């Protein structure tokens, strides 16, 4: 057995072990455990060169998942109304790719990122230090539902495909309202059921997504209002998210470079989900993908 094969086998063993740990984890630690199952190279294997962790926004025909992920991040930034000099909190930042892009394109004063997964935090911090940006991109290990920032600390709070994991999303809404300045904006790119009575939705909403977060877009808006937000706007973009992502993933399955980047366990899982042209699409059929914007009243 070659060294790469040994490494791949070891990663597979770790993945199985970590999956067992996830199933036994407390509700508070499930999101953290979920993103520790596979190594970073596997989580980002569908990408060509970036480390984005989202489905992407494919409306204008991006060539790659990287381009689509960047387009989704920019759509969220535009929805939040990023402006020069803003203080931004990014809740659940993944590996931080969007924060580097937002800093370059919108020139905020600073972006603070919170993430419960130590590996994500370490990698983002290393990238910020390497680029000399760690004074303006501040990545911290911490929970979006246990924030200790002072009231009015931020102009914008964003969550890019992460709030579904928060325990709970309602608590995140309340705390985001608390730390925003009057007139500040909360913006999320999020996954919600199209219909809460759709039993199949549980398949995609895995153990890392709290049961309390399984509500539709109308309820999403109502809960933001209950948290004190005004001018809440929800826009569905599902037609430009799930199906294009599936087509991209299907093409990658036969790509030799992709196969060499991922563990056997991950490759087998993805092939099972996509090969019969039904499993993944059946899951997505019951899900909406929304951009939601809300304002803290003056």
Coordinates of C-alpha atoms in Angstrom, one line a residue:
X1 CA 0.0 0.0 0.0
X2 CA 1.4 3.4 -1.0
X3 CA 1.7 6.3 1.4
X4 CA -1.3 8.2 -0.1
X5 CA -3.4 5.1 0.1
X6 CA -2.5 4.7 3.8
X7 CA -3.4 8.4 4.4
X8 CA -6.7 8.0 2.7
X9 CA -7.5 4.8 4.7
X10 CA -6.6 6.6 7.9
X11 CA -8.9 9.5 6.9
X12 CA -11.7 7.0 6.3
X13 CA -11.2 5.4 9.7
X14 CA -11.3 8.8 11.3
X15 CA -14.5 9.7 9.3
X16 CA -16.3 6.7 10.6
X17 CA -15.1 7.3 14.1
X18 CA -16.1 10.9 14.0
X19 CA -19.5 10.0 12.6
X20 CA -20.1 7.8 15.6
X21 CA -19.0 10.6 17.9
X22 CA -21.5 13.0 16.1
X23 CA -24.4 10.6 16.7
X24 CA -23.5 10.5 20.4
X25 CA -22.7 14.2 20.8
X26 CA -24.8 16.6 22.9
X27 CA -27.1 18.9 20.9
X28 CA -24.8 21.9 21.7
X29 CA -21.7 20.3 20.1
X30 CA -23.3 18.6 17.0
X31 CA -22.5 21.4 14.5
X32 CA -18.9 21.4 15.6
X33 CA -18.6 17.6 15.4
X34 CA -20.2 17.5 11.9
X35 CA -17.5 19.7 10.4
X36 CA -14.8 17.6 12.0
X37 CA -15.9 14.4 10.2
X38 CA -13.8 15.0 7.1
X39 CA -10.5 16.8 6.6
X40 CA -10.6 20.3 5.1
X41 CA -9.4 18.9 1.7
X42 CA -12.5 16.7 1.5
X43 CA -15.0 19.4 2.6
X44 CA -13.7 21.7 -0.2
X45 CA -13.0 18.9 -2.8
X46 CA -15.8 20.0 -5.1
X47 CA -14.1 23.4 -5.4
X48 CA -11.4 24.2 -7.9
X49 CA -9.3 26.6 -5.9
X50 CA -11.2 28.1 -3.0
X51 CA -12.4 26.8 0.4
X52 CA -16.0 28.1 0.3
X53 CA -18.5 26.0 2.1
X54 CA -21.9 26.8 0.4
X55 CA -24.1 25.6 -2.4
X56 CA -23.4 28.7 -4.5
X57 CA -25.6 31.0 -6.6
X58 CA -25.7 30.0 -10.2
X59 CA -28.1 32.4 -11.8
X60 CA -25.7 34.1 -14.2
X61 CA -23.9 30.9 -15.3
X62 CA -20.8 30.6 -13.1
X63 CA -18.2 28.3 -14.6
X64 CA -17.2 26.6 -11.3
X65 CA -18.5 26.0 -7.8
X66 CA -15.9 28.6 -6.6
X67 CA -17.5 31.3 -8.8
X68 CA -21.0 30.3 -7.7
X69 CA -20.0 30.4 -4.0
X70 CA -18.4 33.8 -4.4
X71 CA -21.5 35.0 -6.2
X72 CA -23.7 33.9 -3.3
X73 CA -21.4 35.6 -0.8
X74 CA -21.6 38.8 -2.8
X75 CA -25.3 38.5 -3.1
X76 CA -25.5 38.3 0.7
X77 CA -23.1 41.3 1.1
X78 CA -25.2 43.3 -1.3
X79 CA -28.4 42.4 0.6
X80 CA -26.8 43.4 3.9
X81 CA -25.9 46.7 2.3
X82 CA -22.2 46.6 3.1
X83 CA -20.6 50.0 3.1
X84 CA -17.1 51.4 3.6
X85 CA -16.2 51.7 7.3
X86 CA -18.8 49.1 8.5
X87 CA -18.2 46.9 11.5
X88 CA -19.4 43.4 10.4
X89 CA -20.0 40.2 12.3
X90 CA -19.9 37.0 10.3
X91 CA -21.5 34.2 12.2
X92 CA -20.3 30.8 11.2
X93 CA -17.7 31.8 8.7
X94 CA -16.4 28.4 7.4
X95 CA -12.9 29.0 6.3
X96 CA -13.4 32.7 5.9
X97 CA -13.2 33.1 2.1
X98 CA -16.1 35.4 1.9
X99 CA -14.6 37.7 4.6
X100 CA -11.4 38.3 2.5
X101 CA -13.6 39.0 -0.5
X102 CA -15.9 41.4 1.4
X103 CA -12.9 43.2 2.8
X104 CA -11.4 43.8 -0.6
X105 CA -14.6 44.8 -2.3
X106 CA -16.4 46.8 0.4
X107 CA -13.6 48.1 2.6
X108 CA -15.3 47.7 6.0
X109 CA -13.4 48.9 9.1
X110 CA -13.3 45.3 10.4
X111 CA -14.9 41.9 10.1
X112 CA -15.2 39.7 13.2
X113 CA -15.9 36.1 12.5
X114 CA -17.3 33.6 15.0
X115 CA -17.1 29.8 14.5
X116 CA -17.5 26.8 16.8
X117 CA -15.1 24.6 14.8
X118 CA -11.5 25.0 15.9
X119 CA -10.1 23.8 12.5
X120 CA -12.0 26.5 10.6
X121 CA -10.8 29.2 13.0
X122 CA -7.2 28.1 12.8
X123 CA -7.1 28.0 9.0
X124 CA -8.8 31.4 8.7
X125 CA -6.5 33.0 11.2
X126 CA -3.5 31.6 9.4
X127 CA -4.7 33.1 6.1
X128 CA -5.4 36.4 7.7
X129 CA -1.9 36.6 9.3
X130 CA -0.2 35.5 6.1
X131 CA -1.8 38.3 4.2
X132 CA -1.2 40.9 6.9
X133 CA -5.0 41.4 7.5
X134 CA -5.4 40.0 11.0
X135 CA -6.0 43.5 12.4
X136 CA -9.1 43.8 10.3
X137 CA -10.2 40.2 9.9
X138 CA -10.6 38.9 13.4
X139 CA -11.5 35.2 13.5
X140 CA -12.6 33.8 16.9
X141 CA -13.7 30.5 18.2
X142 CA -17.2 31.1 19.7
X143 CA -20.9 30.5 19.4
X144 CA -23.4 32.8 17.6
X145 CA -25.8 32.0 20.4
X146 CA -23.5 32.9 23.2
X147 CA -22.1 36.3 22.1
X148 CA -20.7 38.8 24.6
X149 CA -20.3 41.9 22.5
X150 CA -21.6 45.2 23.7
X151 CA -24.9 46.6 22.4
X152 CA -24.4 48.5 19.2
X153 CA -21.0 46.9 18.4
X154 CA -21.8 46.1 14.8
X155 CA -23.4 47.7 11.7
X156 CA -24.1 44.4 10.0
X157 CA -24.5 40.8 11.1
X158 CA -24.4 38.1 8.5
X159 CA -24.7 34.3 8.4
X160 CA -23.8 32.6 5.1
X161 CA -25.5 29.2 5.1
X162 CA -24.8 28.7 8.8
X163 CA -27.8 29.8 10.8
X164 CA -29.6 26.5 10.3
X165 CA -27.0 24.9 12.5
X166 CA -27.3 27.4 15.4
X167 CA -28.9 26.1 18.6
X168 CA -31.1 27.9 18.2
X169 CA -31.7 30.2 15.2
X170 CA -34.2 32.1 17.4
X171 CA -31.5 32.8 20.0
X172 CA -29.1 34.0 17.3
X173 CA -31.8 36.4 16.1
X174 CA -32.2 37.8 19.6
X175 CA -28.5 38.2 20.2
X176 CA -27.9 39.7 16.7
X177 CA -30.6 42.3 17.5
X178 CA -28.8 43.1 20.8
X179 CA -25.3 43.7 19.3
X180 CA -26.5 45.7 16.2
X181 CA -26.6 49.5 16.3
X182 CA -30.0 51.1 15.7
X183 CA -30.6 51.0 12.0
X184 CA -28.2 48.0 11.7
X185 CA -28.9 45.1 9.4
X186 CA -29.1 41.3 9.8
X187 CA -28.8 39.3 6.6
X188 CA -28.8 35.5 6.2
X189 CA -28.5 33.0 3.4
X190 CA -30.3 30.0 4.8
X191 CA -31.9 26.7 4.2
X192 CA -35.5 26.1 5.3
X193 CA -38.2 23.5 4.6
X194 CA -40.7 24.5 1.9
X195 CA -43.4 22.8 4.0
X196 CA -43.0 21.9 7.6
X197 CA -45.2 18.8 7.1
X198 CA -42.8 17.4 4.5
X199 CA -41.5 14.3 6.3
X200 CA -38.5 13.9 3.9
X201 CA -36.9 17.1 5.0
X202 CA -35.2 15.3 7.9
X203 CA -32.8 13.6 5.6
X204 CA -30.9 16.7 4.7
X205 CA -31.5 18.3 8.1
X206 CA -29.1 16.0 9.8
X207 CA -28.2 15.7 13.5
X208 CA -26.2 18.9 13.2
X209 CA -29.4 20.9 12.6
X210 CA -31.7 21.4 15.7
X211 CA -35.3 20.3 15.4
X212 CA -36.2 23.7 16.7
X213 CA -35.0 25.3 13.4
X214 CA -37.3 23.3 11.1
X215 CA -39.8 26.0 10.1
X216 CA -40.7 27.6 6.7
X217 CA -40.0 31.0 5.3
X218 CA -43.2 32.6 6.7
X219 CA -42.3 31.5 10.2
X220 CA -38.8 32.7 9.6
X221 CA -40.1 36.2 9.0
X222 CA -42.4 36.0 12.0
X223 CA -39.6 35.0 14.3
X224 CA -37.4 37.8 13.2
X225 CA -40.2 40.3 13.9
X226 CA -40.7 38.7 17.3
X227 CA -37.0 39.2 18.0
X228 CA -37.5 43.0 17.4
X229 CA -36.6 43.4 13.7
X230 CA -38.5 45.5 11.2
X231 CA -38.6 45.7 7.4
X232 CA -38.0 42.0 7.1
X233 CA -37.7 40.8 3.5
X234 CA -37.3 37.2 2.4
X235 CA -36.4 36.2 -1.2
X236 CA -36.2 32.6 -2.5
X237 CA -33.3 31.8 -4.8
X238 CA -33.7 28.0 -4.7
X239 CA -34.1 27.7 -8.5
X240 CA -30.5 29.0 -8.8
X241 CA -29.0 26.9 -6.1
X242 CA -29.8 23.2 -5.7
X243 CA -30.2 21.8 -9.2
X244 CA -27.0 23.6 -10.6
X245 CA -25.1 22.3 -7.6
X246 CA -26.2 18.8 -8.3
X247 CA -25.1 19.0 -11.9
X248 CA -21.7 20.3 -10.9
X249 CA -21.2 17.5 -8.3
X250 CA -22.3 14.9 -10.9
X251 CA -19.6 16.1 -13.3
X252 CA -17.0 16.0 -10.5
X253 CA -17.7 12.4 -9.7
X254 CA -15.9 11.2 -12.8
X255 CA -13.0 13.7 -12.4
X256 CA -9.8 11.9 -11.5
X257 CA -8.3 14.8 -9.6
X258 CA -11.4 15.0 -7.5
X259 CA -11.3 11.3 -6.7
X260 CA -7.7 11.7 -5.5
X261 CA -8.6 14.5 -3.2
X262 CA -11.4 12.8 -1.2
X263 CA -11.6 9.8 1.1
X264 CA -13.3 6.6 -0.1
X265 CA -16.1 7.2 2.5
X266 CA -16.9 10.6 1.1
X267 CA -16.7 9.5 -2.5
X268 CA -19.0 6.6 -1.9
X269 CA -21.5 8.8 0.0
X270 CA -21.6 11.4 -2.8
X271 CA -21.9 8.7 -5.5
X272 CA -24.8 7.1 -3.7
X273 CA -26.6 10.4 -3.3
X274 CA -26.2 11.4 -7.0
X275 CA -25.8 8.3 -9.0
X276 CA -29.4 7.2 -9.2
X277 CA -30.5 10.8 -10.0
X278 CA -33.1 10.8 -7.2
X279 CA -31.8 10.8 -3.6
X280 CA -30.2 14.2 -3.4
X281 CA -32.8 15.8 -5.6
X282 CA -35.6 14.3 -3.5
X283 CA -34.1 16.0 -0.5
X284 CA -33.8 19.3 -2.2
X285 CA -37.4 19.1 -3.5
X286 CA -38.6 19.8 0.0
X287 CA -36.3 22.7 0.7
X288 CA -36.2 26.4 0.1
X289 CA -33.0 28.5 -0.1
X290 CA -33.6 32.1 1.0
X291 CA -31.9 35.4 1.4
X292 CA -33.4 37.2 4.4
X293 CA -32.8 40.8 5.4
X294 CA -34.0 42.6 8.5
X295 CA -33.4 45.9 10.2
X296 CA -33.0 47.0 13.8
X297 CA -35.3 49.9 14.3
X298 CA -33.8 53.4 14.9

